[in-house]
Short mmCIF file of C-alpha atoms in Angstrom, two decimals:
data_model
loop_
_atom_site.label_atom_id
_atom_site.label_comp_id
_atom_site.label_asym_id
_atom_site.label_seq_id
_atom_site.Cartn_x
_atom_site.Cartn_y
_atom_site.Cartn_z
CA UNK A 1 96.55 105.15 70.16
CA UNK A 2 98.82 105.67 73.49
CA UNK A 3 96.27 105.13 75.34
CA UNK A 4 95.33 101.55 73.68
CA UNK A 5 99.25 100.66 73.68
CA UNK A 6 99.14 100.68 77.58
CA UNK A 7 96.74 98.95 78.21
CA UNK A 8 97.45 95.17 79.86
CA UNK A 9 98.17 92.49 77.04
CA UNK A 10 95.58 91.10 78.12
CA UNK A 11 92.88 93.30 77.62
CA UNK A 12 94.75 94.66 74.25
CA UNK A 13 93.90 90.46 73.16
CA UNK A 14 90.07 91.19 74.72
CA UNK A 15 89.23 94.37 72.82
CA UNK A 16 90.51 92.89 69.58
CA UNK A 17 87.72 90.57 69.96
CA UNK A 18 85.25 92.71 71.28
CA UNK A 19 81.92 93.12 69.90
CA UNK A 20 81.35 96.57 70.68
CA UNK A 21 83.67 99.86 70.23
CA UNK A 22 85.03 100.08 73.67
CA UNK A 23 87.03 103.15 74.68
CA UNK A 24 90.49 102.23 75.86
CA UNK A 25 89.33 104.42 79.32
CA UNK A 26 86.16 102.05 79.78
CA UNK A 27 87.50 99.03 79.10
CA UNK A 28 90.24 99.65 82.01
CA UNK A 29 88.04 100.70 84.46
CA UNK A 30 86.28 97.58 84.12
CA UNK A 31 89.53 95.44 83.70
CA UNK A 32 91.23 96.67 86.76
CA UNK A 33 87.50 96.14 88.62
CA UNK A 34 87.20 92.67 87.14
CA UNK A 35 90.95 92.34 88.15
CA UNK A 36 90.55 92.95 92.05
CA UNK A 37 87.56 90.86 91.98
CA UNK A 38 88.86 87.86 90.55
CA UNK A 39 92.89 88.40 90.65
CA UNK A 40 92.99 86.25 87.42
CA UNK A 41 93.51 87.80 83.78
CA UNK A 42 91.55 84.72 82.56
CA UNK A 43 88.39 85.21 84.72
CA UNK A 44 89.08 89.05 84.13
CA UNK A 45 87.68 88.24 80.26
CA UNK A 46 85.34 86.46 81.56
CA UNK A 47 83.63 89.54 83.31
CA UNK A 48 84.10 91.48 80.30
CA UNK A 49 82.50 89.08 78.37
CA UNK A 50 79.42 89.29 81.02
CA UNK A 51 79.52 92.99 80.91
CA UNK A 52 79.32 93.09 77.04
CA UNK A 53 76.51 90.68 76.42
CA UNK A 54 74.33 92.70 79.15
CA UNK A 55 75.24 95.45 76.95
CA UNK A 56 74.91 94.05 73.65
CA UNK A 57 71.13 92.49 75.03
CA UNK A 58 70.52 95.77 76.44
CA UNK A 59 70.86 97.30 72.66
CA UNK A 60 69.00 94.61 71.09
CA UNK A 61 66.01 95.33 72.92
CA UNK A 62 66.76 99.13 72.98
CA UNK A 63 66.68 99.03 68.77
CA UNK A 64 65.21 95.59 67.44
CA UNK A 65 62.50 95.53 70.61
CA UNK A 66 62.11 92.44 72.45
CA UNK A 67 61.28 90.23 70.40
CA UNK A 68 64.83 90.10 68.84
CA UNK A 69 65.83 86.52 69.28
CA UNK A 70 69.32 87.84 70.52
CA UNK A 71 67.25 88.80 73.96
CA UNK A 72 66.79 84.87 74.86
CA UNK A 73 70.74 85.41 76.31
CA UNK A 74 70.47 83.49 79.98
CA UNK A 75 72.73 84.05 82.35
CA UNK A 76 74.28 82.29 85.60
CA UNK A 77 74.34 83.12 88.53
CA UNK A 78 78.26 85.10 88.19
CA UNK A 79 76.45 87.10 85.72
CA UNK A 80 78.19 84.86 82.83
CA UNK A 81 76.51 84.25 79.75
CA UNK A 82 74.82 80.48 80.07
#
């Protein structure tokens, strides 16, 4: 639970909505990536949010096969969900 409690406010608020289990060690690595990419908490989520549908579409096909409808996920060209 340290480990969660010092984590950016931020990304505390993103995991609480996050779809999958992150670890608190994962989901900093790709925060403080996201974070010298984009320099913006705000945009920061916004990666996260790419990296976890990739993941969650990644599962879908990996267990329901590909013709789960949650595989029809487009994204742009930032790598956000479209």
């Amino acid at each position: 639970m340290g480990q969660y409690d010092s984590l950016p406010a931020e990304l505390r608020h993103w995991l609480a909505r996050a779809a999958l289990p992150w670890s608190p060690a994962s989901a900093l690595r790709l925060w403080r990536r996201a974070m010298h990419k984009t320099g913006c908490p705000c945009a920061a989520c916004a990666c996260l949010d790419a990296a976890e549908a990739r993941l969650l579409v990644r599962d879908a096909a990996q267990v329901w096969g590909a013709g789960h409808p949650g595989l029809e996920v487009h994204f742009d060209s930032n790598g956000r969900v479209g």
